[in-house]
Amino acid sequence: MASSADSRALATWLATQNDAVLSAVLAERGASPNASWADFFDAAEALQDAPALTRALASLPRPLAEALAAVADGGTAPEPARSALTTRALVAPDGSAYPAVAAAVATMAPVAPAAPEPAAGATESDAAAAERAFTAAATLAEILQLALTSPLARIGSGALGASERRRLLEAGIVDDPATADELVAVAATTGLAAPTGKEWLVTADGLQWLQAGSVARWDEVARRLRDALPAGLRADGAGWIAVGDWPRAYPFDPSWPERAEQWRSLLHRWAMVGADGHSAPWAAGLAAGGDADLEALRALLPPEVDKVFLQNDLTAIAPGPLAPHLDLRLRTMALRESRAQASSYRFTPESIGAAITLGETAESMRAFLTELSLTGLPQPLAYEIERTAARHGLVKVVDDPSGLTLVRSEDPAVLDTLAVDQALRSLGLMRHAEGLASRSNPDAVFWMLADARYPVSMHDASGTARTVQRHRLAQPGEPASDPYAPLLERLRAAHESDSDAAWLGRELEHAVRAKALITVTVRLPDGSTRAFTLEASGLGGGRLRGRDKAADVERTLPVASIESVHPV
């Protein structure tokens, strides 16, 4: 534990800083905004506590760790390392390490793992790396597409649950659980998905990303991954240092080598670095802090197509990777059956009905598919679109002002079927003058009917049809205010009331607990001062008790008369 004098030195410095600097210090040190500190002395003691210093040293990237080790050994740190260490409350303004910090550095053995050897057969062709880039972008798009309508569940650690990995495997989206975990981590790191309660939801950025082309998708994620790298991996805050040096980037953090491997794996998954640690040709600019060479990547990727073959069996065949914005719209009205570069889609009454639910009409679908098709619009598909559009809305869900959700239909037999359908039992449908009624939310009623394959449409209280979006997007967080503001206000108030008396009292408490030998300067009634060297033994009732070492007698001194305390 830091001595009282050491804590006071840090407390004095903290008290002289403005709120912006103090917030930065507390954030760098990972202090809780809800800390119960009463004054700056409490703050200084907490920051110099052994566990807090262990965490602080673990967060130091190699340049700062080496600079602090030099200072702790009696040397000096160059700027800007000295300034950064001061902002972390590890080095005093005069450039010296606080004694508690120097002691912590001396007891922590730096982690210095050997540089990893390149894996056997690590070299791969540019074409193979480009294929990995294409596969990663396409697979992440599939995961986000699934999460739009069926959010991915997350467990307490934030990772995907086993059931979600299995769902992605069974859907043919990924080939192994590791791919699912890494691509969800990529989406979370780059802001395409965000945790909401116990689910991963697609963000507004993620929805916009899905509209972009394959190369633009890769580039957006690559830039965000680069910018999200921990400071210790960034080269002057721009690109990244040599991948072989990543395991040694945080010398005082024993858990860092494993985290470094996780970061390397993410960038390898996204074809930014190869298995040998070297940057992919198109990512060399990113590694240097600039832009990727997208033309080099595009030249190695299969060209996107903007046309499909529509067939009489109600399928569509894309002769290559379909442009994402076209794929996104086509998948609102057809089920994607294969995920190879030449994809296939199947139209069903349910998929066409789902498109109408989302706002399509028979006319808009015919126009889109006619423009998209290399073979015109087959008569069976045109007939199915017309038939489904004619039936759509046979069941109407109405958000009634009474608070009930009404279910109407012009066909009494349909209402009779709904009333006894066991799949709809949870809706609690009951007879009503206008058909059926439920106390459930209108959207919940609508989607349960849609999932049960009824031709359903949604209407507002006036009877006007409205579209229903099934997907929920992660809501952006509120602009963050300074979380430390209430804590700093309390510390300022304590400092302004009587900081000297508070620090003096704390020094006396430390001396009594340690039975320390101290020199106390006391103001006498005549205005003069006198110094006593005491072995502190008690403090209470506004008085300090201790044995006077010079006179070998017990003395009791009023705390109000003590001007200063110094260790002997």
Coordinates of C-alpha atoms in Angstrom, one line a residue:
M1 CA 0.0 0.0 0.0
A2 CA 1.2 3.5 -0.7
S3 CA 2.4 5.7 2.2
S4 CA 0.4 8.6 3.3
A5 CA 3.0 11.0 1.9
D6 CA 2.9 9.2 -1.5
S7 CA -0.9 9.4 -1.6
R8 CA -0.9 13.0 -0.7
A9 CA 1.5 13.8 -3.5
L10 CA -0.8 12.2 -6.0
A11 CA -3.9 13.7 -4.3
T12 CA -2.4 17.1 -4.6
W13 CA -1.8 16.7 -8.3
L14 CA -5.3 15.3 -8.9
A15 CA -6.9 18.3 -7.1
T16 CA -5.1 20.7 -9.4
Q17 CA -6.4 19.1 -12.6
N18 CA -9.5 20.2 -14.5
D19 CA -12.5 17.8 -14.8
A20 CA -11.5 16.8 -18.4
V21 CA -8.1 15.6 -17.3
L22 CA -9.5 13.9 -14.2
S23 CA -12.1 12.0 -16.2
A24 CA -9.3 10.9 -18.6
V25 CA -7.2 9.7 -15.7
L26 CA -10.1 7.7 -14.2
A27 CA -11.1 6.3 -17.5
E28 CA -7.5 5.2 -18.3
R29 CA -7.3 3.5 -14.9
G30 CA -10.7 1.8 -15.2
A31 CA -12.1 3.5 -12.1
S32 CA -15.7 2.9 -11.3
P33 CA -17.9 6.0 -11.6
N34 CA -19.7 4.7 -8.5
A35 CA -16.6 4.6 -6.3
S36 CA -17.4 5.7 -2.7
W37 CA -14.4 8.0 -2.4
A38 CA -15.0 10.9 -0.1
D39 CA -12.0 13.1 -1.2
F40 CA -9.0 13.2 -3.4
F41 CA -7.0 11.4 -0.7
D42 CA -9.3 8.4 -1.1
A43 CA -8.9 8.6 -4.9
A44 CA -5.1 8.7 -4.6
E45 CA -5.1 5.7 -2.2
A46 CA -7.4 3.7 -4.5
L47 CA -5.3 4.4 -7.6
Q48 CA -2.1 3.3 -5.8
D49 CA -3.6 0.2 -4.3
A50 CA -1.9 -3.0 -5.5
P51 CA -4.7 -4.5 -7.5
A52 CA -5.4 -1.2 -9.2
L53 CA -1.7 -0.9 -10.2
T54 CA -1.7 -4.4 -11.5
R55 CA -4.6 -3.6 -13.8
A56 CA -2.9 -0.3 -14.8
L57 CA 0.4 -2.0 -15.7
A58 CA -1.4 -4.7 -17.7
S59 CA -3.0 -2.0 -19.9
L60 CA 0.3 -0.4 -20.9
P61 CA 1.4 -1.0 -24.5
R62 CA 5.0 -1.9 -24.9
P63 CA 6.5 1.6 -25.5
L64 CA 4.8 2.9 -22.3
A65 CA 5.7 -0.2 -20.3
E66 CA 9.4 0.1 -21.3
A67 CA 9.3 3.8 -20.4
L68 CA 7.8 3.2 -17.0
A69 CA 10.3 0.4 -16.3
A70 CA 13.1 2.9 -17.0
V71 CA 11.6 5.5 -14.8
A72 CA 11.0 3.0 -12.0
D73 CA 14.7 2.1 -12.3
G74 CA 15.7 5.7 -11.8
G75 CA 15.9 6.8 -15.4
T76 CA 13.7 9.2 -17.4
A77 CA 11.0 8.8 -19.9
P78 CA 10.9 10.7 -23.2
E79 CA 7.9 12.7 -24.2
P80 CA 5.2 11.9 -25.0
A81 CA 5.5 8.7 -23.0
R82 CA 6.1 10.8 -19.8
S83 CA 2.9 12.7 -20.5
A84 CA 0.9 9.5 -21.1
L85 CA 2.2 8.0 -17.9
T86 CA 1.4 11.1 -15.9
T87 CA -2.2 11.0 -17.3
R88 CA -2.4 7.5 -16.0
A89 CA -1.4 8.6 -12.6
L90 CA 1.7 6.4 -12.7
V91 CA 4.4 9.1 -12.9
A92 CA 4.6 12.3 -10.9
P93 CA 4.7 15.7 -12.8
D94 CA 8.5 15.8 -12.1
G95 CA 9.0 12.7 -14.1
S96 CA 9.6 10.3 -11.2
A97 CA 7.5 7.2 -10.6
Y98 CA 5.4 7.2 -7.5
P99 CA 7.0 4.8 -5.0
A100 CA 4.0 2.4 -5.0
V101 CA 4.2 2.2 -8.8
A102 CA 7.9 1.5 -8.7
A103 CA 7.3 -1.2 -6.2
A104 CA 4.6 -2.7 -8.4
V105 CA 6.9 -2.7 -11.5
A106 CA 9.6 -4.4 -9.5
T107 CA 7.3 -7.3 -8.5
M108 CA 5.7 -7.9 -11.9
A109 CA 7.7 -10.0 -14.4
P110 CA 7.1 -8.7 -17.9
V111 CA 5.5 -11.2 -20.2
A112 CA 7.8 -11.9 -23.1
P113 CA 6.5 -14.8 -25.3
A114 CA 8.6 -15.8 -28.2
A115 CA 7.6 -14.7 -31.6
P116 CA 5.3 -17.3 -33.2
E117 CA 6.8 -19.5 -35.9
P118 CA 4.9 -19.3 -39.2
A119 CA 2.6 -22.3 -39.6
A120 CA 3.8 -25.0 -42.0
G121 CA 2.4 -24.4 -45.5
A122 CA 1.3 -20.9 -44.3
T123 CA 2.0 -19.3 -47.7
E124 CA -1.1 -19.0 -49.9
S125 CA -1.8 -17.6 -53.3
D126 CA -3.5 -14.2 -53.7
A127 CA -6.4 -15.9 -55.4
A128 CA -7.0 -18.2 -52.4
A129 CA -6.8 -15.2 -50.0
A130 CA -9.2 -13.3 -52.2
E131 CA -11.6 -16.2 -52.1
R132 CA -11.4 -16.1 -48.3
A133 CA -12.3 -12.4 -48.4
F134 CA -15.3 -13.1 -50.6
T135 CA -16.5 -16.0 -48.5
A136 CA -16.1 -14.0 -45.2
A137 CA -18.1 -11.1 -46.6
A138 CA -20.8 -13.3 -48.1
T139 CA -21.1 -15.4 -44.9
L140 CA -21.3 -12.4 -42.6
A141 CA -24.1 -11.0 -44.9
E142 CA -26.0 -14.3 -44.5
I143 CA -25.6 -14.1 -40.7
L144 CA -26.9 -10.5 -40.6
Q145 CA -29.8 -11.4 -42.9
L146 CA -30.8 -14.2 -40.5
A147 CA -30.4 -11.9 -37.5
L148 CA -32.7 -9.3 -39.1
T149 CA -35.8 -11.6 -38.8
S150 CA -34.5 -13.9 -36.0
P151 CA -32.1 -12.2 -33.6
L152 CA -29.1 -14.3 -32.5
A153 CA -29.2 -15.3 -28.8
R154 CA -26.2 -14.5 -26.7
I155 CA -25.1 -16.1 -23.4
G156 CA -23.8 -14.4 -20.3
S157 CA -20.3 -14.0 -21.7
G158 CA -21.7 -12.3 -24.8
A159 CA -20.8 -15.1 -27.1
L160 CA -23.2 -17.1 -29.3
G161 CA -25.0 -19.9 -27.5
A162 CA -24.6 -23.5 -28.7
S163 CA -28.1 -23.6 -30.1
E164 CA -27.3 -20.5 -32.3
R165 CA -24.1 -22.1 -33.6
R166 CA -26.2 -25.2 -34.4
R167 CA -28.8 -23.1 -36.2
L168 CA -26.2 -21.4 -38.4
L169 CA -24.7 -24.8 -39.2
E170 CA -28.0 -26.4 -40.0
A171 CA -28.9 -23.5 -42.2
G172 CA -25.7 -24.1 -44.2
I173 CA -24.5 -20.6 -43.5
V174 CA -21.2 -21.7 -41.8
D175 CA -19.2 -24.9 -41.8
D176 CA -17.9 -24.9 -38.3
P177 CA -18.7 -23.2 -34.9
A178 CA -15.4 -21.2 -35.0
T179 CA -16.5 -19.4 -38.2
A180 CA -19.8 -18.4 -36.6
D181 CA -18.0 -17.1 -33.4
E182 CA -15.4 -15.1 -35.4
L183 CA -17.8 -13.6 -37.8
V184 CA -20.2 -12.5 -35.0
A185 CA -17.2 -11.1 -33.3
V186 CA -16.3 -9.2 -36.5
A187 CA -19.9 -7.8 -36.7
A188 CA -19.8 -6.7 -33.1
T189 CA -16.4 -5.2 -33.3
T190 CA -17.2 -3.2 -36.4
G191 CA -20.7 -2.0 -35.2
L192 CA -22.7 -4.0 -37.7
A193 CA -24.4 -5.8 -34.8
A194 CA -24.9 -4.8 -31.2
P195 CA -25.9 -6.6 -28.0
T196 CA -29.5 -5.8 -26.8
G197 CA -30.4 -7.7 -23.7
K198 CA -29.8 -11.4 -24.5
E199 CA -29.7 -10.9 -28.2
W200 CA -27.5 -9.7 -31.0
L201 CA -29.4 -7.3 -33.2
V202 CA -28.4 -5.8 -36.5
T203 CA -27.6 -2.1 -36.3
A204 CA -28.6 0.6 -38.8
D205 CA -25.0 0.5 -40.1
G206 CA -25.4 -3.2 -40.5
L207 CA -28.6 -2.8 -42.5
Q208 CA -26.9 -0.2 -44.8
W209 CA -23.8 -2.5 -45.1
L210 CA -26.1 -5.2 -46.5
Q211 CA -27.0 -2.9 -49.4
A212 CA -23.4 -2.5 -50.5
G213 CA -21.4 -4.5 -53.1
S214 CA -19.0 -7.3 -52.1
V215 CA -15.8 -5.2 -52.4
A216 CA -17.4 -2.3 -50.6
R217 CA -18.6 -4.6 -47.8
W218 CA -15.1 -6.0 -47.4
D219 CA -13.5 -2.6 -47.3
E220 CA -15.9 -1.1 -44.7
V221 CA -15.4 -4.0 -42.3
A222 CA -11.6 -4.0 -42.9
R223 CA -11.3 -0.3 -42.1
R224 CA -13.4 -0.7 -39.0
L225 CA -11.4 -3.7 -37.8
R226 CA -8.2 -1.8 -38.3
D227 CA -9.5 1.2 -36.4
A228 CA -10.7 -1.0 -33.5
L229 CA -7.3 -2.7 -32.9
P230 CA -6.0 -2.0 -29.4
A231 CA -3.5 0.9 -29.1
G232 CA -0.6 -1.5 -28.6
L233 CA -1.1 -3.0 -32.0
R234 CA -1.3 0.3 -33.9
A235 CA 1.7 1.8 -35.6
D236 CA 1.7 5.4 -34.5
G237 CA -2.0 5.3 -34.2
A238 CA -2.4 4.6 -37.9
G239 CA -1.9 1.1 -39.3
W240 CA -0.6 -1.9 -37.3
I241 CA 2.7 -3.2 -36.2
A242 CA 4.2 -6.4 -37.5
V243 CA 1.9 -9.3 -36.6
G244 CA 4.9 -11.2 -35.2
D245 CA 5.2 -8.6 -32.5
W246 CA 1.6 -8.7 -31.4
P247 CA 2.0 -11.3 -28.6
R248 CA 4.5 -8.9 -26.9
A249 CA 2.5 -5.7 -27.3
Y250 CA 1.4 -5.6 -23.6
P251 CA 4.4 -6.9 -21.5
F252 CA 2.7 -6.8 -18.1
D253 CA -0.6 -8.5 -19.2
P254 CA -0.3 -12.3 -18.9
S255 CA -3.6 -12.8 -20.7
W256 CA -2.6 -10.7 -23.7
P257 CA -0.9 -13.3 -25.9
E258 CA -4.2 -15.2 -26.1
R259 CA -6.1 -12.0 -27.0
A260 CA -3.5 -11.1 -29.6
E261 CA -4.1 -14.4 -31.2
Q262 CA -7.8 -13.7 -31.3
W263 CA -7.2 -10.4 -33.1
R264 CA -4.8 -12.1 -35.5
S265 CA -7.5 -14.7 -36.2
L266 CA -10.1 -12.0 -36.9
L267 CA -7.9 -10.2 -39.4
H268 CA -6.9 -13.6 -41.0
R269 CA -10.6 -14.5 -41.3
W270 CA -11.2 -11.2 -43.1
A271 CA -8.3 -11.8 -45.4
M272 CA -6.3 -8.8 -44.1
V273 CA -3.3 -10.9 -43.1
G274 CA -2.2 -14.3 -44.2
A275 CA -1.4 -17.3 -42.0
D276 CA 2.3 -16.2 -42.2
G277 CA 1.4 -12.9 -40.6
H278 CA 2.1 -10.8 -43.7
S279 CA -0.5 -8.4 -45.0
A280 CA -2.6 -9.4 -48.0
P281 CA -1.5 -7.4 -51.1
W282 CA -4.8 -5.4 -51.1
A283 CA -4.5 -4.7 -47.3
A284 CA -1.0 -3.4 -47.3
G285 CA -2.3 0.2 -47.5
L286 CA -4.5 -0.4 -44.4
A287 CA -1.5 -1.8 -42.6
A288 CA 0.4 1.4 -43.3
G289 CA -2.4 3.6 -42.1
G290 CA -3.9 4.3 -45.6
D291 CA -6.5 2.8 -47.8
A292 CA -6.9 -0.7 -49.2
D293 CA -6.2 -1.4 -52.9
L294 CA -9.7 -2.4 -53.8
E295 CA -8.9 -2.8 -57.5
A296 CA -6.4 -5.4 -56.7
L297 CA -9.0 -7.3 -54.7
R298 CA -11.8 -6.8 -57.2
A299 CA -9.6 -8.3 -60.0
L300 CA -9.4 -11.6 -58.1
L301 CA -13.1 -11.8 -57.2
P302 CA -15.8 -13.3 -59.4
P303 CA -17.7 -10.5 -61.1
E304 CA -21.2 -9.7 -59.8
V305 CA -24.2 -10.2 -62.1
D306 CA -27.4 -8.2 -62.3
K307 CA -29.5 -10.7 -64.2
V308 CA -31.0 -14.1 -63.3
F309 CA -32.8 -17.0 -65.2
L310 CA -36.4 -17.3 -64.2
Q311 CA -37.7 -20.8 -64.8
N312 CA -41.1 -22.5 -65.1
D313 CA -40.6 -24.5 -62.0
L314 CA -40.8 -21.2 -59.9
T315 CA -37.0 -21.0 -59.4
A316 CA -34.5 -18.4 -60.3
I317 CA -30.8 -19.1 -61.1
A318 CA -28.2 -16.4 -60.8
P319 CA -25.2 -17.3 -63.1
G320 CA -22.8 -15.7 -60.6
P321 CA -22.8 -13.7 -57.4
L322 CA -25.9 -11.5 -57.6
A323 CA -25.4 -7.9 -56.9
P324 CA -26.2 -7.5 -53.1
H325 CA -28.9 -4.9 -53.5
L326 CA -30.7 -7.1 -56.0
D327 CA -30.2 -10.2 -53.9
L328 CA -31.6 -8.4 -50.9
R329 CA -34.8 -7.5 -52.7
L330 CA -35.2 -10.9 -54.4
R331 CA -34.9 -12.6 -51.1
T332 CA -37.9 -10.7 -49.8
M333 CA -40.1 -12.6 -52.3
A334 CA -38.1 -15.9 -52.8
L335 CA -36.3 -18.4 -50.7
R336 CA -32.6 -18.7 -51.3
E337 CA -31.9 -22.4 -51.8
S338 CA -28.1 -22.5 -52.6
R339 CA -25.3 -20.3 -51.5
A340 CA -22.7 -21.0 -54.1
Q341 CA -21.4 -18.3 -56.4
A342 CA -24.2 -19.4 -58.8
S343 CA -27.2 -19.1 -56.4
S344 CA -30.7 -20.5 -56.8
Y345 CA -33.9 -19.1 -55.4
R346 CA -37.4 -20.6 -55.1
F347 CA -40.8 -18.7 -55.2
T348 CA -43.6 -20.1 -53.0
P349 CA -47.0 -18.7 -52.1
E350 CA -45.7 -17.9 -48.6
S351 CA -42.6 -16.1 -49.8
I352 CA -44.6 -14.0 -52.3
G353 CA -47.1 -13.3 -49.6
A354 CA -44.3 -12.2 -47.3
A355 CA -43.2 -9.7 -49.9
I356 CA -46.7 -8.2 -50.2
T357 CA -46.7 -7.9 -46.4
L358 CA -43.5 -5.9 -46.7
G359 CA -45.0 -3.5 -49.2
E360 CA -44.6 -5.1 -52.6
T361 CA -47.6 -5.4 -54.9
A362 CA -48.3 -7.7 -57.8
E363 CA -47.4 -4.9 -60.2
S364 CA -44.1 -4.0 -58.4
M365 CA -43.0 -7.7 -58.3
R366 CA -43.8 -8.2 -62.0
A367 CA -41.8 -5.1 -63.0
F368 CA -38.8 -6.0 -60.8
L369 CA -38.6 -9.6 -62.0
T370 CA -39.1 -8.7 -65.6
E371 CA -36.2 -6.3 -65.4
L372 CA -34.1 -8.8 -63.5
S373 CA -34.8 -11.8 -65.8
L374 CA -32.8 -12.9 -68.8
T375 CA -35.7 -15.1 -69.9
G376 CA -38.8 -12.9 -69.3
L377 CA -41.4 -13.6 -66.7
P378 CA -42.6 -17.3 -66.9
Q379 CA -46.4 -17.7 -67.0
P380 CA -46.5 -20.1 -63.9
L381 CA -44.7 -17.5 -61.8
A382 CA -46.9 -14.6 -63.1
Y383 CA -49.9 -16.7 -62.3
E384 CA -48.7 -17.5 -58.7
I385 CA -48.0 -13.8 -58.1
E386 CA -51.5 -12.9 -59.2
R387 CA -53.2 -15.7 -57.2
T388 CA -51.3 -14.9 -54.0
A389 CA -51.9 -11.2 -54.4
A390 CA -55.6 -11.8 -54.8
R391 CA -55.8 -14.0 -51.7
H392 CA -53.6 -11.7 -49.6
G393 CA -55.6 -9.9 -47.0
L394 CA -58.3 -12.6 -46.7
V395 CA -57.4 -12.3 -43.0
K396 CA -57.1 -8.8 -41.7
V397 CA -55.5 -7.9 -38.4
V398 CA -56.8 -4.5 -37.0
D399 CA -55.3 -2.4 -34.2
D400 CA -58.6 -1.4 -32.6
P401 CA -58.9 1.7 -30.3
S402 CA -60.5 -0.4 -27.7
G403 CA -57.2 -2.0 -26.9
L404 CA -58.1 -5.3 -28.5
T405 CA -56.6 -6.7 -31.6
L406 CA -59.3 -7.6 -34.1
V407 CA -59.1 -10.4 -36.7
R408 CA -61.5 -10.0 -39.5
S409 CA -62.3 -12.0 -42.7
E410 CA -65.1 -11.9 -45.2
D411 CA -65.1 -15.7 -45.2
P412 CA -66.8 -17.1 -42.0
A413 CA -65.2 -20.5 -42.6
V414 CA -61.8 -18.9 -42.2
L415 CA -62.7 -17.4 -38.9
D416 CA -64.0 -20.7 -37.7
T417 CA -60.7 -22.3 -38.7
L418 CA -58.7 -19.6 -36.8
A419 CA -60.8 -20.1 -33.7
V420 CA -59.9 -23.8 -33.4
D421 CA -56.4 -23.7 -34.7
Q422 CA -54.2 -25.1 -31.9
A423 CA -51.1 -23.3 -33.3
L424 CA -52.8 -20.0 -32.5
R425 CA -53.9 -21.0 -29.0
S426 CA -51.5 -18.6 -27.3
L427 CA -53.3 -15.7 -28.9
G428 CA -56.4 -16.4 -26.9
L429 CA -58.7 -15.7 -29.9
M430 CA -62.3 -15.1 -28.8
R431 CA -65.5 -14.4 -30.7
H432 CA -66.3 -10.7 -31.4
A433 CA -69.0 -8.8 -33.2
E434 CA -66.5 -8.0 -36.0
G435 CA -64.9 -11.5 -36.1
L436 CA -62.3 -12.6 -33.6
A437 CA -60.4 -10.6 -30.9
S438 CA -57.2 -11.0 -29.0
R439 CA -55.6 -9.2 -26.1
S440 CA -52.1 -9.8 -27.7
N441 CA -50.1 -7.1 -29.4
P442 CA -51.2 -6.5 -33.1
D443 CA -47.8 -7.3 -34.4
A444 CA -47.6 -10.5 -32.4
V445 CA -51.0 -11.6 -33.8
F446 CA -50.0 -10.7 -37.3
W447 CA -46.7 -12.6 -37.3
M448 CA -48.2 -15.7 -35.6
L449 CA -50.9 -15.8 -38.3
A450 CA -48.3 -15.2 -41.0
D451 CA -46.0 -18.0 -39.6
A452 CA -49.1 -20.3 -39.6
R453 CA -49.3 -19.5 -43.4
Y454 CA -52.6 -17.6 -43.4
P455 CA -52.9 -14.8 -46.1
V456 CA -52.9 -12.0 -43.6
S457 CA -52.6 -8.2 -43.9
M458 CA -52.2 -5.5 -41.2
H459 CA -54.6 -2.5 -41.0
D460 CA -54.7 0.5 -38.7
A461 CA -57.8 1.6 -36.8
S462 CA -59.2 3.5 -39.8
G463 CA -58.9 0.3 -42.0
T464 CA -55.9 1.5 -44.0
A465 CA -53.5 -1.2 -44.8
R466 CA -49.9 -0.8 -43.5
T467 CA -46.7 -2.6 -44.0
V468 CA -45.1 -4.5 -41.2
Q469 CA -41.3 -4.8 -40.7
R470 CA -40.4 -8.0 -38.9
H471 CA -36.8 -7.1 -38.2
R472 CA -35.8 -5.1 -35.1
L473 CA -32.7 -3.0 -35.3
A474 CA -30.4 -2.3 -32.4
Q475 CA -31.2 1.2 -31.1
P476 CA -28.3 3.7 -31.0
G477 CA -27.3 4.6 -27.5
E478 CA -27.8 8.0 -26.0
P479 CA -24.9 10.4 -26.4
A480 CA -22.7 9.6 -23.4
S481 CA -22.3 12.2 -20.7
D482 CA -19.3 12.2 -18.5
P483 CA -19.9 9.2 -16.2
Y484 CA -17.5 10.6 -13.6
A485 CA -19.2 14.0 -13.2
P486 CA -21.1 13.2 -10.0
L487 CA -17.9 11.6 -8.5
L488 CA -15.8 14.6 -9.4
E489 CA -18.4 17.0 -8.0
R490 CA -18.2 15.2 -4.7
L491 CA -14.4 15.2 -4.6
R492 CA -14.3 18.9 -5.5
A493 CA -16.8 19.7 -2.7
A494 CA -14.6 17.8 -0.1
H495 CA -11.5 19.5 -1.3
E496 CA -13.0 23.0 -1.1
S497 CA -14.4 22.5 2.4
D498 CA -11.2 21.8 4.2
S499 CA -8.8 19.7 2.2
D500 CA -5.8 20.4 4.4
A501 CA -7.6 19.2 7.5
A502 CA -8.8 16.1 5.7
W503 CA -5.3 15.2 4.5
L504 CA -3.8 15.9 7.9
G505 CA -6.4 13.6 9.6
R506 CA -5.6 10.9 7.1
E507 CA -1.9 11.1 7.7
L508 CA -2.4 10.8 11.4
E509 CA -4.7 7.8 10.9
H510 CA -2.0 6.1 8.8
A511 CA 0.6 6.8 11.4
V512 CA -1.5 5.4 14.3
R513 CA -2.3 2.2 12.3
A514 CA 1.3 1.6 11.5
K515 CA 2.6 2.7 15.0
A516 CA 4.9 4.9 13.0
L517 CA 7.5 7.4 14.2
I518 CA 6.5 10.8 13.0
T519 CA 7.5 14.4 13.5
V520 CA 4.5 16.6 14.5
T521 CA 4.7 20.4 14.2
V522 CA 2.3 22.0 16.8
R523 CA 1.2 25.6 17.0
L524 CA 1.4 26.8 20.7
P525 CA -1.0 29.2 22.4
D526 CA 1.6 32.1 22.1
G527 CA 1.7 31.7 18.3
S528 CA 5.1 29.9 18.2
T529 CA 5.5 26.3 16.9
R530 CA 7.3 23.3 18.3
A531 CA 8.2 20.0 16.8
F532 CA 7.7 16.7 18.6
T533 CA 8.9 13.3 17.5
L534 CA 6.3 10.7 18.6
E535 CA 5.6 7.1 18.1
A536 CA 1.9 7.5 17.3
S537 CA -0.3 5.2 19.4
G538 CA -3.9 6.6 19.3
L539 CA -6.2 9.1 17.8
G540 CA -9.7 10.1 19.1
G541 CA -11.7 12.9 20.6
G542 CA -9.8 15.4 18.5
R543 CA -6.4 14.4 20.1
L544 CA -3.3 12.5 19.0
R545 CA -1.6 10.3 21.6
G546 CA 2.0 9.1 21.3
R547 CA 5.3 8.6 23.2
D548 CA 7.7 11.5 22.9
K549 CA 11.0 9.8 21.9
A550 CA 13.1 12.7 23.1
A551 CA 11.6 13.1 26.6
D552 CA 10.4 9.4 26.9
V553 CA 6.9 10.5 28.0
E554 CA 3.4 10.0 26.8
R555 CA 2.0 13.2 25.1
T556 CA -1.5 14.1 24.1
L557 CA -1.7 16.8 21.4
P558 CA -4.9 18.5 20.1
V559 CA -5.3 17.8 16.4
A560 CA -6.6 21.3 15.8
S561 CA -3.1 22.6 16.8
I562 CA -1.1 20.3 14.5
E563 CA 0.2 22.1 11.5
S564 CA 2.1 19.3 9.7
V565 CA 3.1 15.7 10.0
H566 CA 6.3 14.1 8.5
P567 CA 7.5 10.5 8.8
V568 CA 10.9 10.2 10.5

